[in-house]
GROMACS .gro file of C-alpha atoms in nm:
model
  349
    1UNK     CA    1   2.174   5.565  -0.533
    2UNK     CA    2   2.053   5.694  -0.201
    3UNK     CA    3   1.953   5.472   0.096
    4UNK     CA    4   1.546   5.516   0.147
    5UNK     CA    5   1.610   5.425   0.516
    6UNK     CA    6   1.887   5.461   0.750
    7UNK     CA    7   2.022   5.569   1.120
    8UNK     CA    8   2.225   5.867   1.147
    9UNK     CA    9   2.373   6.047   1.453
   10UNK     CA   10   2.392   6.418   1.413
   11UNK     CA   11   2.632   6.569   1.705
   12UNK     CA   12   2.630   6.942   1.843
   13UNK     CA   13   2.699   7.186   2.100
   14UNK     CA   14   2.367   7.254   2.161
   15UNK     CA   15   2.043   7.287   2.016
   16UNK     CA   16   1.697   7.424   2.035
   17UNK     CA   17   1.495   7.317   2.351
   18UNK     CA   18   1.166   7.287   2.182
   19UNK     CA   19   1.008   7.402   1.880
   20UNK     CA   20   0.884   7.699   1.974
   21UNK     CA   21   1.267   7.794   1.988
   22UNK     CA   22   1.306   7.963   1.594
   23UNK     CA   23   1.643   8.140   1.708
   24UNK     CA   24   1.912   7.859   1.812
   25UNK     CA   25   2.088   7.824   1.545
   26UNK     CA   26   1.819   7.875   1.236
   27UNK     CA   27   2.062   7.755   0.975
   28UNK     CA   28   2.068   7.392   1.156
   29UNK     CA   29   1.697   7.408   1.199
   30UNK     CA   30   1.662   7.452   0.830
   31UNK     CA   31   1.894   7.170   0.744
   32UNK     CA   32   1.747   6.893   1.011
   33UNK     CA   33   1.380   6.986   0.904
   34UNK     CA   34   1.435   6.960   0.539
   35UNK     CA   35   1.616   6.649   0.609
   36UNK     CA   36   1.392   6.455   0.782
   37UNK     CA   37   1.135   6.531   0.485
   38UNK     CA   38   1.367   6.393   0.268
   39UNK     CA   39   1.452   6.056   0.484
   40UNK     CA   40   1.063   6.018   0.610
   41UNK     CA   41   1.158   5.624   0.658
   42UNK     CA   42   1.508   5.661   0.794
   43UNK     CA   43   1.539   5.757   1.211
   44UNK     CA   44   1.739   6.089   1.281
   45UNK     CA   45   1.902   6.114   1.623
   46UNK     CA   46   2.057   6.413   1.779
   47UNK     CA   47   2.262   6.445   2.079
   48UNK     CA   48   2.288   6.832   2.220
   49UNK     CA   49   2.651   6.797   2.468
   50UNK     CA   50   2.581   7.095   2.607
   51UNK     CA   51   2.263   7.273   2.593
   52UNK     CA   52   1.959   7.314   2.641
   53UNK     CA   53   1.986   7.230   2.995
   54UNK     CA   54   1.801   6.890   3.064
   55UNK     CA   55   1.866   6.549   3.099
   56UNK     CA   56   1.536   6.502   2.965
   57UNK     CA   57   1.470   6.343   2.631
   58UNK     CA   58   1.230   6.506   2.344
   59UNK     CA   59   1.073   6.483   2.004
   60UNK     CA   60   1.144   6.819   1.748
   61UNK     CA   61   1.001   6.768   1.463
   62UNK     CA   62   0.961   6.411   1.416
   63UNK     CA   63   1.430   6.373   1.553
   64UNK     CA   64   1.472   6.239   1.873
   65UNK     CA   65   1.665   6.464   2.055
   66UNK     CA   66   1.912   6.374   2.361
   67UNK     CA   67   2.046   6.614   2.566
   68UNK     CA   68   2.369   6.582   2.783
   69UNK     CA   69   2.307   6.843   2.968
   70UNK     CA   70   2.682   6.939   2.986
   71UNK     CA   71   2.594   7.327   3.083
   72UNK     CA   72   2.892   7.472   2.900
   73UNK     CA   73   3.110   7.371   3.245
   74UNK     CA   74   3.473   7.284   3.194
   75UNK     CA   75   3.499   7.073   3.465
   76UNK     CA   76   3.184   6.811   3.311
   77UNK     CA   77   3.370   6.793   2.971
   78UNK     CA   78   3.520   6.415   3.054
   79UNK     CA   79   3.215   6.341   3.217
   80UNK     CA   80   2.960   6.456   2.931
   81UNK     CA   81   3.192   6.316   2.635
   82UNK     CA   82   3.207   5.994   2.818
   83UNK     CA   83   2.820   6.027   2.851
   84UNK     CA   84   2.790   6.089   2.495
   85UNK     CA   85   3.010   5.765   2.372
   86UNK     CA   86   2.762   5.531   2.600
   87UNK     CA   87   2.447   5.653   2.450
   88UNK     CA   88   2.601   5.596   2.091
   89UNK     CA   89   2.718   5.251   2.211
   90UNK     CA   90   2.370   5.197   2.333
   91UNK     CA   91   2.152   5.340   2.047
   92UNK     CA   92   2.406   5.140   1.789
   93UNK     CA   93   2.310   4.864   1.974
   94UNK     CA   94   1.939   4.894   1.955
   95UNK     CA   95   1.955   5.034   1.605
   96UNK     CA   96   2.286   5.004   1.400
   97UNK     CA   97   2.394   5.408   1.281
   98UNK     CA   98   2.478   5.440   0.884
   99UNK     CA   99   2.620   5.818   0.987
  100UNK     CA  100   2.731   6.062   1.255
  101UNK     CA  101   2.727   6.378   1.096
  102UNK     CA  102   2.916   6.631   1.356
  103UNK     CA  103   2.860   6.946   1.342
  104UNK     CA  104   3.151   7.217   1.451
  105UNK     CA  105   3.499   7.112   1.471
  106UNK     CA  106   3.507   7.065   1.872
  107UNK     CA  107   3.439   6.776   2.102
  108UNK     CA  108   3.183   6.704   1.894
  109UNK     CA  109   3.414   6.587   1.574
  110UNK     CA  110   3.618   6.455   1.829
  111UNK     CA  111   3.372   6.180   1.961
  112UNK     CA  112   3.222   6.135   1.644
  113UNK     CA  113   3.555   6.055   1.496
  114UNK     CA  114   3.616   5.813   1.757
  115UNK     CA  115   3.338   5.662   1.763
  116UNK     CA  116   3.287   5.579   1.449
  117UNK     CA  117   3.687   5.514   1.397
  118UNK     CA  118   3.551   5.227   1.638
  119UNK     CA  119   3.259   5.134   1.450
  120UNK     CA  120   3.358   5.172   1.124
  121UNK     CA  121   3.077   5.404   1.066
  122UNK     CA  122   3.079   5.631   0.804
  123UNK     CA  123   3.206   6.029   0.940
  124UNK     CA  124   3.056   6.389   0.832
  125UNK     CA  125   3.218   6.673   0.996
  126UNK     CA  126   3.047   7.009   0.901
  127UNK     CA  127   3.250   7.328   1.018
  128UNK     CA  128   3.012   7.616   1.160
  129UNK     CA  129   3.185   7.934   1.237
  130UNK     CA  130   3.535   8.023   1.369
  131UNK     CA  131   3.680   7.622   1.410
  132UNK     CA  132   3.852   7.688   1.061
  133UNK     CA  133   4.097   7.954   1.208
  134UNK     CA  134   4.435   7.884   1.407
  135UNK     CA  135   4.436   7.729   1.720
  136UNK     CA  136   4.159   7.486   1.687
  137UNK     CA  137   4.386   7.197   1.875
  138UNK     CA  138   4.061   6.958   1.735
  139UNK     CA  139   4.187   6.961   1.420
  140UNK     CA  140   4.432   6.737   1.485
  141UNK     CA  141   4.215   6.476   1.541
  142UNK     CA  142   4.046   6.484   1.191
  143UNK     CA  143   4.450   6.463   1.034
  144UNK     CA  144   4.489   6.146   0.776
  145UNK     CA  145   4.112   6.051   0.898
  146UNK     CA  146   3.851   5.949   0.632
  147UNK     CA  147   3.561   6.156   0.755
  148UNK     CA  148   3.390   6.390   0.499
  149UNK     CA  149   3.460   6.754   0.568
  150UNK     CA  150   3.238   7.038   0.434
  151UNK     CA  151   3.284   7.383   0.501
  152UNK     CA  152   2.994   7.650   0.375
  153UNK     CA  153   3.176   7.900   0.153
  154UNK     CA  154   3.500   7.936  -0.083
  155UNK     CA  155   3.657   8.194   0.197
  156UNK     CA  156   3.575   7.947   0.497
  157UNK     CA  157   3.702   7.676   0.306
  158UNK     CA  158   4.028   7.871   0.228
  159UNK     CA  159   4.054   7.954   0.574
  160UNK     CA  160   4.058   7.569   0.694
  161UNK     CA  161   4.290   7.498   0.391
  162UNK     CA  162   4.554   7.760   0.506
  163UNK     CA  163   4.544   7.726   0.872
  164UNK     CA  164   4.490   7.325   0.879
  165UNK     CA  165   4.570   7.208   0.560
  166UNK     CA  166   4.245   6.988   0.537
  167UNK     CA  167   4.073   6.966   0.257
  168UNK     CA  168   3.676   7.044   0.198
  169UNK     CA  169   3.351   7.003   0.025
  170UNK     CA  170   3.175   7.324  -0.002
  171UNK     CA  171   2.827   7.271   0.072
  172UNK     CA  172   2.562   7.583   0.152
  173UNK     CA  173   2.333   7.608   0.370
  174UNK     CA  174   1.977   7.690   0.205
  175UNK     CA  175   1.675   7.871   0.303
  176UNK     CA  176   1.254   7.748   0.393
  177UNK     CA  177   1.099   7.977   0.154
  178UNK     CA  178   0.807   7.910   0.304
  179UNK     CA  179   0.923   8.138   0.660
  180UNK     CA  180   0.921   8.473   0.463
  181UNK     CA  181   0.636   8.720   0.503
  182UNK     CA  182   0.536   8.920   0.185
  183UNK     CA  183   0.753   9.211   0.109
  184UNK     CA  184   0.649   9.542   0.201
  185UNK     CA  185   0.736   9.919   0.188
  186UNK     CA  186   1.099   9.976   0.320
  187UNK     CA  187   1.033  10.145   0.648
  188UNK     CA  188   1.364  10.090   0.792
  189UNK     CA  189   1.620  10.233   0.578
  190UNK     CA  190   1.968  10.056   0.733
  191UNK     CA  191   1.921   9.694   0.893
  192UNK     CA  192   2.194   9.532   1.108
  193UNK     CA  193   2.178   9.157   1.227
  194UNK     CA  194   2.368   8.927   1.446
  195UNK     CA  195   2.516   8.873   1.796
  196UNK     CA  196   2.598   9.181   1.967
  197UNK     CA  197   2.989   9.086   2.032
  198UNK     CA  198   3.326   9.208   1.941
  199UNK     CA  199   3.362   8.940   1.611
  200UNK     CA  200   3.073   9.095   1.469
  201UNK     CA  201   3.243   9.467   1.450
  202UNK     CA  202   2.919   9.698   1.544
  203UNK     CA  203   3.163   9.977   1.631
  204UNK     CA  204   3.236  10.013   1.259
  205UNK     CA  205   2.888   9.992   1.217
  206UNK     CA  206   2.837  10.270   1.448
  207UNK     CA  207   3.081  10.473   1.277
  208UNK     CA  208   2.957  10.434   0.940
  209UNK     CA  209   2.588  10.541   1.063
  210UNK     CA  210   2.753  10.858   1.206
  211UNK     CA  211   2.934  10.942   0.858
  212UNK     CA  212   2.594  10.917   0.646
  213UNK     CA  213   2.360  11.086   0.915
  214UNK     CA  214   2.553  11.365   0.773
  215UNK     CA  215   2.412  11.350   0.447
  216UNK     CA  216   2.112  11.156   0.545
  217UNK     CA  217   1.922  11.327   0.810
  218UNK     CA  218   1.611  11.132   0.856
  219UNK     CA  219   1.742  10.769   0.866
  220UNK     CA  220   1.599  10.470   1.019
  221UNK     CA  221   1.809  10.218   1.141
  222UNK     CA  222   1.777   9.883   1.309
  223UNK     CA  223   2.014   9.705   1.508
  224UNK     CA  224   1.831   9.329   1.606
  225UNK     CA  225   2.048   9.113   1.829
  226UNK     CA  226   2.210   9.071   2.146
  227UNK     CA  227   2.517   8.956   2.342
  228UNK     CA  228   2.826   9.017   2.556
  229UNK     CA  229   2.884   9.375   2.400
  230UNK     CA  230   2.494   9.537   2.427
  231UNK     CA  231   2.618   9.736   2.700
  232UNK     CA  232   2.904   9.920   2.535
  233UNK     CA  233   2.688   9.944   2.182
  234UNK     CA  234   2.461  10.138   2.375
  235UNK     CA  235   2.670  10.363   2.521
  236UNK     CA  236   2.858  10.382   2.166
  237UNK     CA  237   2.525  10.447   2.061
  238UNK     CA  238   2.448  10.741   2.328
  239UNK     CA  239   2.792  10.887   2.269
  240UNK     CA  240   2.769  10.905   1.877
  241UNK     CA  241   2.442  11.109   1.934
  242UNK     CA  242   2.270  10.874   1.753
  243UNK     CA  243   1.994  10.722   2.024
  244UNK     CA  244   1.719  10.866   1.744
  245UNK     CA  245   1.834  10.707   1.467
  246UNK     CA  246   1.945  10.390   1.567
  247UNK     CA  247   1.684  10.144   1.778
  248UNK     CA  248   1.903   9.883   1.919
  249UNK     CA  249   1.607   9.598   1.925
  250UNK     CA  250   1.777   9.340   2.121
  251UNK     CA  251   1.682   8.915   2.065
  252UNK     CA  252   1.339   8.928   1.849
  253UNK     CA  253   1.192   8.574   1.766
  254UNK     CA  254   1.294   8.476   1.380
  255UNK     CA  255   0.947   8.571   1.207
  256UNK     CA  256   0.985   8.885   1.363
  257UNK     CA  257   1.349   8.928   1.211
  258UNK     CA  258   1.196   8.841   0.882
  259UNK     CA  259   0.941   9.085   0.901
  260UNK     CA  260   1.166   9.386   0.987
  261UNK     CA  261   1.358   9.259   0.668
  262UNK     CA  262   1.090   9.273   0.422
  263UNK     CA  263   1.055   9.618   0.501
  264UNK     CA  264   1.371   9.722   0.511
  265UNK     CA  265   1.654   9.895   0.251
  266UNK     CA  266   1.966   9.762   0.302
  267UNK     CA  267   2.141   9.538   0.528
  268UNK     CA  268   2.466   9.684   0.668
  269UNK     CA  269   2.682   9.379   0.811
  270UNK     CA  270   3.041   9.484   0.946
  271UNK     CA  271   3.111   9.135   1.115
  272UNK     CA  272   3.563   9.047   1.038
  273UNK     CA  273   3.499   8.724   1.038
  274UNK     CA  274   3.221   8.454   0.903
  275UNK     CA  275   3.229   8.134   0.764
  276UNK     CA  276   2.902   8.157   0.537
  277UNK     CA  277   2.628   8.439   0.656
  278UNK     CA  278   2.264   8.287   0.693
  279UNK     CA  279   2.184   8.617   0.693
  280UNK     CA  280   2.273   8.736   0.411
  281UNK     CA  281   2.060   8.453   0.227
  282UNK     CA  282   1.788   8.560   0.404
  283UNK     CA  283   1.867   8.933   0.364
  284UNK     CA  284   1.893   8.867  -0.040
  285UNK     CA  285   1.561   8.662  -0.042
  286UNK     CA  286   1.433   8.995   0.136
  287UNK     CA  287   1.458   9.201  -0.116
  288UNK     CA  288   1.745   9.406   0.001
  289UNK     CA  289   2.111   9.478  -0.069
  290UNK     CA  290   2.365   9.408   0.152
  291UNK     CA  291   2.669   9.623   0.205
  292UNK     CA  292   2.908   9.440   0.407
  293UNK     CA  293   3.352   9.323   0.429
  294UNK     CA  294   3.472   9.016   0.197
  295UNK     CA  295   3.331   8.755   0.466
  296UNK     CA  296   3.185   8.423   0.382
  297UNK     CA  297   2.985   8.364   0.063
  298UNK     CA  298   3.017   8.789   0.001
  299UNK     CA  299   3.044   8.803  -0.350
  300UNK     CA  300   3.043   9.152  -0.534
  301UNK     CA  301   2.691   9.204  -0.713
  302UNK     CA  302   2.401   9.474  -0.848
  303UNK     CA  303   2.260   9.383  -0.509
  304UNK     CA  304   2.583   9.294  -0.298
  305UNK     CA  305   2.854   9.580  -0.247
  306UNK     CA  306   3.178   9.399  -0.145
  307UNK     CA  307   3.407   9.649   0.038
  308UNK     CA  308   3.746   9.690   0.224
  309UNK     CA  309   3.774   9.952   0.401
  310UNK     CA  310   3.534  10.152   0.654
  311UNK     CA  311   3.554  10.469   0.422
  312UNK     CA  312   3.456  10.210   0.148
  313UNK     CA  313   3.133  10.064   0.335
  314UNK     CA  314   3.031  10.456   0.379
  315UNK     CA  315   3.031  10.491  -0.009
  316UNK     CA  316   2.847  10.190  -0.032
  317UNK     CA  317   2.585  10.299   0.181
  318UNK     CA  318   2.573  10.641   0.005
  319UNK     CA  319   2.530  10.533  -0.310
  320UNK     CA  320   2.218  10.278  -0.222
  321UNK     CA  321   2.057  10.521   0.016
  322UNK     CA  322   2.068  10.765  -0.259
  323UNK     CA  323   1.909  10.539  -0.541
  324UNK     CA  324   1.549  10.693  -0.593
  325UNK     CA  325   1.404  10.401  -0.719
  326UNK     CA  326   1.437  10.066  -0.652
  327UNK     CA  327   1.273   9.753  -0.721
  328UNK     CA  328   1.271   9.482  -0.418
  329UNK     CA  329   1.356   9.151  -0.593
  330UNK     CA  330   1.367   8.803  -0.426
  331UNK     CA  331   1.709   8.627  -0.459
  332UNK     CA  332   1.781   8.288  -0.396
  333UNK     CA  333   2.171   8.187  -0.392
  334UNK     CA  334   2.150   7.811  -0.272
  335UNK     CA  335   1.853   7.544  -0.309
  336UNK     CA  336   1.712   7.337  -0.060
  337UNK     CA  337   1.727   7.009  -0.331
  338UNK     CA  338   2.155   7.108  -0.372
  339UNK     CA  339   2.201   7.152  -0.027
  340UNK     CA  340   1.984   6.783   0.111
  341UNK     CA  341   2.146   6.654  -0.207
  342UNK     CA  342   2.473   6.736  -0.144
  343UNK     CA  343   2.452   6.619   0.225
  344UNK     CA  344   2.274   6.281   0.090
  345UNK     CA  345   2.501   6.174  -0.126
  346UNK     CA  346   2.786   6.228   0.117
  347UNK     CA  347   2.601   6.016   0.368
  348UNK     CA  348   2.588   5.742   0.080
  349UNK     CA  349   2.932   5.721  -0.056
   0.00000   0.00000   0.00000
């Protein structure tokens, strides 16, 4: 049976620095939001190690959130983990923590496990992204421990499995409903999404667009993001010949990525690597199909073409941009009540 009220210590790398913030990390957003509506009488405390950057602590959302302000510096890691285990000391003190729930296999599931190691608090670990591949030297520290370990997909878990041999509970993340705007008419035909950087592959993306252009004269595509590699996707852009097809719209605020999705065709998402895909949950919930590699939760659907190969994601494209009719359907993969449920009885085991 679940606890009605308890104290638990979420961890992170960062973290929104106010509300008004809808695109730091959505998929934790989500989670926290739907979780303190779940545990109205139980206190939620987060501590950000290294962003936003303030020493200054706030309310979001009803959590109290403490920042360490450690600024992403190499040279303030000791300092800001040392920082981090004195606040938990104190706030255990004032008011004794059921859970740390860490998020990202890093110095945060580092602390956390020694902290509560220490404490003999119960430990959640939830992976994020690319901590389930080789390398990740924090691993190590989660070997023989007791702490609960959930990745988001069967591929990421496989990934931590082979690399790490730690085991995992699969968990999802899930969506608010409640942030989608009505669908629309598909004005944008092709829809891309996510940082701008190498792991997310837009050069294949790029390439694929230039293939179907062929075929497809008139198309209208969307690229919404931004990052380290903006400068050579616009040049890639410029030296495909494709500056008026593709509109390379840079960091829009979340209800604005939303809206370009209701009214858009397909979602074309070349990323190598992911360890679940918000967006493709929101993509699906959109209305669209998604044409993308074998990456997190991809699974092979009438709405989801699952493909190998660049000359593979062309076909894909082809034969969706060539449907003459289509019927925009929301679809919802994972449920707010699994995923809080899930997460709730972890914390109560």
């Amino acid at each position: 049976m679940n606890k009605t009220s308890q104290h638990i210590v979420f961890l992170t790398p960062g973290f929104p620095e106010s509300e008004n913030d809808s695109t730091t990390i959505p998929a934790l957003q989500v989670f926290l939001k739907s979780m303190k509506n779940a545990l109205p009488n139980s206190k939620l405390t987060l501590l950000s190690f290294q962003f936003p950057f303030t020493n200054k602590t706030y309310d979001w959302n009803g959590i109290e959130i403490i920042p360490l302000n450690g600024k992403n510096k190499l040279l303030k890691k000791l300092c800001t983990w040392k920082k981090a285990l004195n606040i938990l000391k104190k706030i255990h003190r004032e008011q004794p923590i059921d859970t740390i729930h860490s998020f990202w296999i890093g110095e945060c599931a580092m602390i956390g496990e020694r902290f509560s190691i220490k404490h003999h608090i119960k430990h959640v670990v939830t992976l994020m992204g690319q901590d389930a591949k080789s390398g990740n030297l924090y691993t190590k520290k989660l070997t023989n421990s007791t702490a609960k370990i959930v990745t988001l997909s069967i591929n990421h878990q496989s990934e931590l499995l082979k690399n790490h041999k730690l085991k995992s509970t699969i968990i999802p993340w899930h969506l608010n409903t409640k942030e989608f705007p009505e669908l629309s008419k598909n004005n944008i035909d092709i829809l891309g999404v996510g940082s701008v950087n190498s792991i997310k592959n837009y050069a294949h993306f790029i390439n694929v667009i230039s293939q179907l252009i062929k075929v497809h004269t008139n198309l209208n595509v969307v690229i919404i993001g931004d990052g380290a590699w903006r400068n050579e996707l616009e040049q890639l852009i410029k030296k495909s010949k494709l500056s008026q097809t593709v509109t390379l719209k840079g960091k829009i605020s979340r209800h604005e990525v939303l809206k370009n999705m209701a009214q858009s065709k397909l979602l074309l998402h070349t990323s190598l690597y992911e360890s679940f895909g918000f967006v493709f949950l929101e993509a699906l919930y959109s209305g669209m199909q998604i044409v993308s590699y074998d990456v997190g939760l991809a699974k092979t659907s009438t709405h989801w073409k699952v493909c190998n190969s660049e000359t593979a994601l062309v076909a894909a494209c082809q034969t969706i941009l060539s449907e003459k009719t289509h019927t925009k359907n929301r679809i919802l993969i994972s449920s707010e009540k699994q995923t809080i449920n899930a997460y709730l009885n972890l914390y109560n085991a």
